[in-house]
């Protein structure tokens, strides 16, 4: 992707003052109907729903999903109906347009002063298509290496995705199928073992298939080391709690939540770069309560709402000023997990077009069934 990553991260530290009141729609129509939110499991808490209702007078319901594919398939099954607001990752937004499932946002109705400018600019790749914005950024996070500090011997200075597959981690690795293939791809590329540059192959199906052939061979050779594959947040945490995992390629939230429970877990970025993603608010084409969608986005773009989100998830909010309201343990996790080198070296997921998702799923299925 062509976003300036350093500019994005610098922007997250440059939060300024909010406008006095972001809630300026508050129409009777919005209050007369429920806002139907479809978002990642754990992203919307009762505390957040109560605060949103108190600030706007609007009742909202929350339905969780566990994966981007689950979200897309649900919307395809209903032709973009059933919900008023969804939260895909920005790299998947063009795919929703290919299936005619979403509608552009009216940027004049959003209080952009409440969002980090760097996130707004950074989300233009994927979030703005054909000159129209479909995506209002909400949060960002990473997928890297979580490990048990008592049962592993990790050198954070040289940590690699390849370290997952060291013999001493046998029977103790947890990964997500398709992103494990990406991690192995980054590892092999750094060794000069891929036929095509990995990032560029996201634009060319022939090149990606050739790369995946090499990646799948290596992945299959090490599959015996897997304690558990994960697909959702709960599964990733369960791999460490109950199924013998001592190291894994997981989301940052997995490590954050385990640490809060007192587990001896740490989280670190490998030398190939932590896989970074951005999520945001998108409106399905058949949303019924459009006014309430803008109320919700503007409510979220306040320091208090952004801080509630971070408290619930461990991810990083794009709400301006939220970082100042975070509890000490959340700030400590970020500081302990990322050096400045890590932040400068993030590997952002490229746009994942439908052809790539189909190909990725094909190789993931071959990996899981090998």
C-alpha positions as a Python dict, from the first residue, in 0.01 Angstrom:
ca = {
    (1, 'X'): (0, 0, 0),
    (2, 'X'): (109, 354, -61),
    (3, 'X'): (13, 513, 271),
    (4, 'X'): (288, 695, 459),
    (5, 'X'): (309, 475, 767),
    (6, 'X'): (533, 707, 963),
    (7, 'X'): (297, 994, 897),
    (8, 'X'): (8, 784, 1024),
    (9, 'X'): (183, 688, 1347),
    (10, 'X'): (309, 1039, 1411),
    (11, 'X'): (-47, 1159, 1369),
    (12, 'X'): (-170, 926, 1642),
    (13, 'X'): (49, 1114, 1888),
    (14, 'X'): (-63, 1458, 1776),
    (15, 'X'): (-418, 1466, 1910),
    (16, 'X'): (-568, 1810, 1949),
    (17, 'X'): (-885, 1957, 2092),
    (18, 'X'): (-1233, 1844, 1988),
    (19, 'X'): (-1514, 2065, 1873),
    (20, 'X'): (-1747, 2158, 2160),
    (21, 'X'): (-2032, 1926, 2056),
    (22, 'X'): (-2005, 1657, 1788),
    (23, 'X'): (-2372, 1564, 1811),
    (24, 'X'): (-2552, 1788, 1567),
    (25, 'X'): (-2790, 1554, 1382),
    (26, 'X'): (-3003, 1407, 1662),
    (27, 'X'): (-3308, 1390, 1439),
    (28, 'X'): (-3636, 1249, 1563),
    (29, 'X'): (-3613, 989, 1287),
    (30, 'X'): (-3282, 857, 1417),
    (31, 'X'): (-3421, 828, 1770),
    (32, 'X'): (-3738, 651, 1659),
    (33, 'X'): (-3553, 346, 1526),
    (34, 'X'): (-3285, 119, 1662),
    (35, 'X'): (-2938, 141, 1517),
    (36, 'X'): (-2830, -208, 1412),
    (37, 'X'): (-2454, -252, 1458),
    (38, 'X'): (-2269, -552, 1310),
    (39, 'X'): (-1911, -551, 1440),
    (40, 'X'): (-1630, -772, 1562),
    (41, 'X'): (-1699, -976, 1876),
    (42, 'X'): (-1600, -777, 2183),
    (43, 'X'): (-1589, -441, 2006),
    (44, 'X'): (-1915, -295, 2139),
    (45, 'X'): (-1983, -321, 2513),
    (46, 'X'): (-2291, -245, 2719),
    (47, 'X'): (-2103, 53, 2860),
    (48, 'X'): (-2061, 191, 2509),
    (49, 'X'): (-2424, 129, 2411),
    (50, 'X'): (-2546, 294, 2732),
    (51, 'X'): (-2325, 597, 2677),
    (52, 'X'): (-2434, 629, 2314),
    (53, 'X'): (-2800, 619, 2418),
    (54, 'X'): (-2741, 873, 2695),
    (55, 'X'): (-2565, 1113, 2457),
    (56, 'X'): (-2799, 1078, 2157),
    (57, 'X'): (-3126, 925, 2272),
    (58, 'X'): (-3079, 640, 2022),
    (59, 'X'): (-3108, 273, 2113),
    (60, 'X'): (-2861, 43, 1941),
    (61, 'X'): (-2828, -334, 1913),
    (62, 'X'): (-2500, -515, 1858),
    (63, 'X'): (-2452, -838, 1665),
    (64, 'X'): (-2098, -985, 1668),
    (65, 'X'): (-1901, -1162, 1397),
    (66, 'X'): (-1563, -1331, 1414),
    (67, 'X'): (-1396, -1287, 1074),
    (68, 'X'): (-1396, -1060, 770),
    (69, 'X'): (-1524, -1349, 560),
    (70, 'X'): (-1818, -1405, 795),
    (71, 'X'): (-1911, -1038, 764),
    (72, 'X'): (-1886, -1036, 385),
    (73, 'X'): (-2079, -1359, 344),
    (74, 'X'): (-2357, -1234, 573),
    (75, 'X'): (-2399, -917, 370),
    (76, 'X'): (-2388, -1106, 41),
    (77, 'X'): (-2661, -1340, 166),
    (78, 'X'): (-2892, -1045, 238),
    (79, 'X'): (-2779, -821, -51),
    (80, 'X'): (-2658, -551, 187),
    (81, 'X'): (-2959, -559, 420),
    (82, 'X'): (-3009, -633, 789),
    (83, 'X'): (-2767, -384, 945),
    (84, 'X'): (-2705, -9, 947),
    (85, 'X'): (-2331, -4, 1017),
    (86, 'X'): (-2046, -257, 982),
    (87, 'X'): (-1673, -254, 1065),
    (88, 'X'): (-1459, -424, 798),
    (89, 'X'): (-1086, -375, 756),
    (90, 'X'): (-999, -110, 500),
    (91, 'X'): (-823, -355, 267),
    (92, 'X'): (-1153, -540, 214),
    (93, 'X'): (-1371, -238, 128),
    (94, 'X'): (-1320, -257, -253),
    (95, 'X'): (-1450, -614, -241),
    (96, 'X'): (-1780, -496, -93),
    (97, 'X'): (-1813, -254, -382),
    (98, 'X'): (-1751, -532, -631),
    (99, 'X'): (-2061, -703, -488),
    (100, 'X'): (-2259, -376, -462),
    (101, 'X'): (-2311, -410, -85),
    (102, 'X'): (-2223, -66, 55),
    (103, 'X'): (-2294, 302, -5),
    (104, 'X'): (-2070, 609, 13),
    (105, 'X'): (-2063, 822, 327),
    (106, 'X'): (-2179, 1183, 330),
    (107, 'X'): (-1857, 1336, 457),
    (108, 'X'): (-2032, 1663, 544),
    (109, 'X'): (-2224, 1482, 820),
    (110, 'X'): (-1916, 1349, 998),
    (111, 'X'): (-1727, 1541, 1266),
    (112, 'X'): (-1382, 1477, 1123),
    (113, 'X'): (-1227, 1707, 1385),
    (114, 'X'): (-1278, 1420, 1627),
    (115, 'X'): (-1065, 1177, 1424),
    (116, 'X'): (-689, 1163, 1385),
    (117, 'X'): (-600, 1333, 1059),
    (118, 'X'): (-337, 1070, 989),
    (119, 'X'): (-601, 796, 1009),
    (120, 'X'): (-833, 983, 775),
    (121, 'X'): (-552, 1030, 522),
    (122, 'X'): (-414, 681, 576),
    (123, 'X'): (-749, 517, 504),
    (124, 'X'): (-778, 673, 158),
    (125, 'X'): (-620, 359, 11),
    (126, 'X'): (-911, 117, 14),
    (127, 'X'): (-1152, 350, 193),
    (128, 'X'): (-1189, 597, -93),
    (129, 'X'): (-1288, 444, -426),
    (130, 'X'): (-1372, 639, -739),
    (131, 'X'): (-1344, 965, -549),
    (132, 'X'): (-1607, 860, -291),
    (133, 'X'): (-1534, 776, 72),
    (134, 'X'): (-1691, 456, 203),
    (135, 'X'): (-1489, 419, 524),
    (136, 'X'): (-1454, 622, 845),
    (137, 'X'): (-1150, 485, 1036),
    (138, 'X'): (-1214, 356, 1388),
    (139, 'X'): (-908, 164, 1504),
    (140, 'X'): (-585, -6, 1406),
    (141, 'X'): (-383, -294, 1540),
    (142, 'X'): (-135, -562, 1446),
    (143, 'X'): (-76, -933, 1416),
    (144, 'X'): (267, -1043, 1533),
    (145, 'X'): (420, -1287, 1784),
    (146, 'X'): (269, -1366, 2124),
    (147, 'X'): (472, -1593, 2346),
    (148, 'X'): (485, -1744, 2693),
    (149, 'X'): (781, -1584, 2871),
    (150, 'X'): (829, -1886, 3100),
    (151, 'X'): (835, -2153, 2830),
    (152, 'X'): (1018, -1980, 2546),
    (153, 'X'): (1353, -1810, 2500),
    (154, 'X'): (1286, -1520, 2264),
    (155, 'X'): (1541, -1268, 2140),
    (156, 'X'): (1327, -969, 2054),
    (157, 'X'): (1607, -806, 1854),
    (158, 'X'): (1618, -1090, 1601),
    (159, 'X'): (1264, -1229, 1634),
    (160, 'X'): (1128, -1359, 1303),
    (161, 'X'): (810, -1527, 1181),
    (162, 'X'): (1044, -1817, 1117),
    (163, 'X'): (1108, -1847, 1492),
    (164, 'X'): (763, -1999, 1530),
    (165, 'X'): (896, -2309, 1362),
    (166, 'X'): (1204, -2368, 1575),
    (167, 'X'): (1221, -2728, 1706),
    (168, 'X'): (1188, -2619, 2068),
    (169, 'X'): (836, -2491, 1994),
    (170, 'X'): (712, -2829, 1867),
    (171, 'X'): (348, -2900, 1954),
    (172, 'X'): (317, -2551, 2100),
    (173, 'X'): (241, -2319, 1806),
    (174, 'X'): (-92, -2147, 1733),
    (175, 'X'): (-161, -1963, 1406),
    (176, 'X'): (-449, -1854, 1185),
    (177, 'X'): (-437, -2043, 856),
    (178, 'X'): (-424, -1770, 595),
    (179, 'X'): (-216, -1521, 792),
    (180, 'X'): (31, -1793, 887),
    (181, 'X'): (90, -1837, 514),
    (182, 'X'): (154, -1462, 488),
    (183, 'X'): (398, -1475, 780),
    (184, 'X'): (586, -1762, 621),
    (185, 'X'): (586, -1565, 295),
    (186, 'X'): (750, -1265, 462),
    (187, 'X'): (1005, -1493, 628),
    (188, 'X'): (1091, -1670, 301),
    (189, 'X'): (1110, -1344, 109),
    (190, 'X'): (1366, -1207, 355),
    (191, 'X'): (1576, -1516, 278),
    (192, 'X'): (1536, -1466, -98),
    (193, 'X'): (1333, -1785, -139),
    (194, 'X'): (1017, -1655, -312),
    (195, 'X'): (993, -1640, -692),
    (196, 'X'): (822, -1296, -684),
    (197, 'X'): (824, -998, -444),
    (198, 'X'): (555, -1081, -191),
    (199, 'X'): (382, -743, -170),
    (200, 'X'): (369, -703, -548),
    (201, 'X'): (212, -1046, -589),
    (202, 'X'): (-107, -915, -426),
    (203, 'X'): (-165, -742, -760),
    (204, 'X'): (-102, -1045, -983),
    (205, 'X'): (-276, -1379, -947),
    (206, 'X'): (-11, -1574, -1139),
    (207, 'X'): (268, -1437, -919),
    (208, 'X'): (70, -1497, -600),
    (209, 'X'): (-4, -1857, -696),
    (210, 'X'): (365, -1917, -762),
    (211, 'X'): (454, -1767, -424),
    (212, 'X'): (183, -1965, -245),
    (213, 'X'): (313, -2290, -396),
    (214, 'X'): (648, -2229, -226),
    (215, 'X'): (488, -2104, 98),
    (216, 'X'): (247, -2398, 125),
    (217, 'X'): (529, -2650, 93),
    (218, 'X'): (714, -2495, 388),
    (219, 'X'): (395, -2453, 591),
    (220, 'X'): (299, -2816, 541),
    (221, 'X'): (644, -2936, 644),
    (222, 'X'): (598, -2764, 981),
    (223, 'X'): (229, -2835, 1034),
    (224, 'X'): (305, -3107, 1290),
    (225, 'X'): (417, -2832, 1529),
    (226, 'X'): (69, -2677, 1552),
    (227, 'X'): (-108, -2711, 1887),
    (228, 'X'): (-419, -2537, 1756),
    (229, 'X'): (-530, -2332, 1461),
    (230, 'X'): (-734, -2024, 1551),
    (231, 'X'): (-983, -1821, 1355),
    (232, 'X'): (-1142, -1592, 1615),
    (233, 'X'): (-1017, -1397, 1914),
    (234, 'X'): (-1162, -1643, 2165),
    (235, 'X'): (-994, -1934, 1988),
    (236, 'X'): (-656, -1761, 1988),
    (237, 'X'): (-677, -1691, 2361),
    (238, 'X'): (-799, -2046, 2429),
    (239, 'X'): (-496, -2191, 2253),
    (240, 'X'): (-273, -2044, 2526),
    (241, 'X'): (-512, -2101, 2818),
    (242, 'X'): (-608, -2460, 2755),
    (243, 'X'): (-451, -2618, 2449),
    (244, 'X'): (-79, -2606, 2510),
    (245, 'X'): (29, -2312, 2295),
    (246, 'X'): (350, -2142, 2409),
    (247, 'X'): (401, -1920, 2103),
    (248, 'X'): (182, -1800, 1821),
    (249, 'X'): (112, -1552, 1547),
    (250, 'X'): (-183, -1362, 1695),
    (251, 'X'): (-352, -1025, 1713),
    (252, 'X'): (-221, -781, 1970),
    (253, 'X'): (-554, -805, 2154),
    (254, 'X'): (-490, -1175, 2222),
    (255, 'X'): (-175, -1097, 2417),
    (256, 'X'): (-332, -791, 2582),
    (257, 'X'): (-626, -987, 2721),
    (258, 'X'): (-412, -1279, 2840),
    (259, 'X'): (-177, -1038, 3017),
    (260, 'X'): (-472, -873, 3192),
    (261, 'X'): (-565, -1218, 3324),
    (262, 'X'): (-216, -1256, 3472),
    (263, 'X'): (-82, -1499, 3212),
    (264, 'X'): (299, -1480, 3149),
    (265, 'X'): (256, -1359, 2791),
    (266, 'X'): (449, -1099, 2591),
    (267, 'X'): (393, -958, 2244),
    (268, 'X'): (657, -847, 1995),
    (269, 'X'): (702, -753, 1630),
    (270, 'X'): (930, -969, 1414),
    (271, 'X'): (1203, -821, 1197),
    (272, 'X'): (987, -871, 888),
    (273, 'X'): (732, -629, 1036),
    (274, 'X'): (415, -670, 1239),
    (275, 'X'): (115, -713, 1010),
    (276, 'X'): (-91, -397, 1054),
    (277, 'X'): (-454, -334, 970),
    (278, 'X'): (-710, -57, 1004),
    (279, 'X'): (-1083, -101, 1064),
    (280, 'X'): (-1364, 148, 1031),
    (281, 'X'): (-1730, 226, 992),
    (282, 'X'): (-1902, 142, 664),
    (283, 'X'): (-2270, 173, 571),
    (284, 'X'): (-2446, -118, 393),
    (285, 'X'): (-2642, -10, 88),
    (286, 'X'): (-2979, -91, 247),
    (287, 'X'): (-2917, 70, 588),
    (288, 'X'): (-3250, 176, 739),
    (289, 'X'): (-3137, 429, 1001),
    (290, 'X'): (-2889, 645, 812),
    (291, 'X'): (-2918, 942, 1050),
    (292, 'X'): (-2824, 722, 1346),
    (293, 'X'): (-2518, 594, 1158),
    (294, 'X'): (-2373, 944, 1151),
    (295, 'X'): (-2469, 997, 1514),
    (296, 'X'): (-2278, 681, 1605),
    (297, 'X'): (-1967, 778, 1410),
    (298, 'X'): (-1967, 1124, 1566),
    (299, 'X'): (-2022, 977, 1912),
    (300, 'X'): (-1725, 746, 1855),
    (301, 'X'): (-1508, 1041, 1750),
    (302, 'X'): (-1494, 1168, 2108),
    (303, 'X'): (-1211, 1095, 2355),
    (304, 'X'): (-1445, 918, 2598),
    (305, 'X'): (-1593, 679, 2342),
    (306, 'X'): (-1254, 605, 2188),
    (307, 'X'): (-1112, 525, 2530),
    (308, 'X'): (-1405, 290, 2603),
    (309, 'X'): (-1325, 105, 2281),
    (310, 'X'): (-956, 67, 2368),
    (311, 'X'): (-1044, -48, 2719),
    (312, 'X'): (-1267, -320, 2570),
    (313, 'X'): (-1035, -441, 2295),
    (314, 'X'): (-674, -340, 2356),
    (315, 'X'): (-658, -196, 2004),
    (316, 'X'): (-570, 163, 1915),
    (317, 'X'): (-856, 407, 1863),
    (318, 'X'): (-852, 672, 1591),
    (319, 'X'): (-1056, 905, 1814),
    (320, 'X'): (-862, 1222, 1883),
    (321, 'X'): (-766, 1254, 2250),
    (322, 'X'): (-859, 895, 2348),
    (323, 'X'): (-500, 809, 2437),
    (324, 'X'): (-501, 1061, 2725),
    (325, 'X'): (-787, 873, 2895),
    (326, 'X'): (-644, 522, 2876),
    (327, 'X'): (-577, 318, 3191),
    (328, 'X'): (-210, 263, 3284),
    (329, 'X'): (-213, -107, 3189),
    (330, 'X'): (-321, -24, 2833),
    (331, 'X'): (-48, 235, 2790),
    (332, 'X'): (207, -8, 2936),
    (333, 'X'): (109, -283, 2692),
    (334, 'X'): (169, -56, 2392),
    (335, 'X'): (502, 66, 2526),
    (336, 'X'): (619, -288, 2608),
    (337, 'X'): (510, -431, 2273),
    (338, 'X'): (645, -181, 2019),
    (339, 'X'): (978, -8, 1983),
    (340, 'X'): (1006, 289, 1750),
    (341, 'X'): (1179, 57, 1505),
    (342, 'X'): (875, -169, 1513),
    (343, 'X'): (639, 121, 1444),
    (344, 'X'): (853, 238, 1153),
    (345, 'X'): (857, -116, 1012),
    (346, 'X'): (487, -208, 1012),
    (347, 'X'): (374, -431, 722),
    (348, 'X'): (28, -309, 626),
    (349, 'X'): (-211, -559, 468),
    (350, 'X'): (-251, -474, 97),
    (351, 'X'): (-591, -441, -71),
    (352, 'X'): (-745, -788, -76),
    (353, 'X'): (-945, -813, -396),
    (354, 'X'): (-1197, -1096, -445),
    (355, 'X'): (-959, -1298, -666),
    (356, 'X'): (-698, -1286, -392),
    (357, 'X'): (-942, -1384, -115),
    (358, 'X'): (-1055, -1684, -322),
    (359, 'X'): (-694, -1787, -390),
    (360, 'X'): (-593, -1731, -28),
    (361, 'X'): (-882, -1947, 91),
    (362, 'X'): (-789, -2219, -156),
    (363, 'X'): (-435, -2242, -19),
    (364, 'X'): (-555, -2209, 340),
    (365, 'X'): (-788, -2505, 289),
    (366, 'X'): (-502, -2705, 138),
    (367, 'X'): (-287, -2614, 440),
    (368, 'X'): (-551, -2709, 696),
    (369, 'X'): (-632, -3039, 526),
    (370, 'X'): (-269, -3140, 453),
}
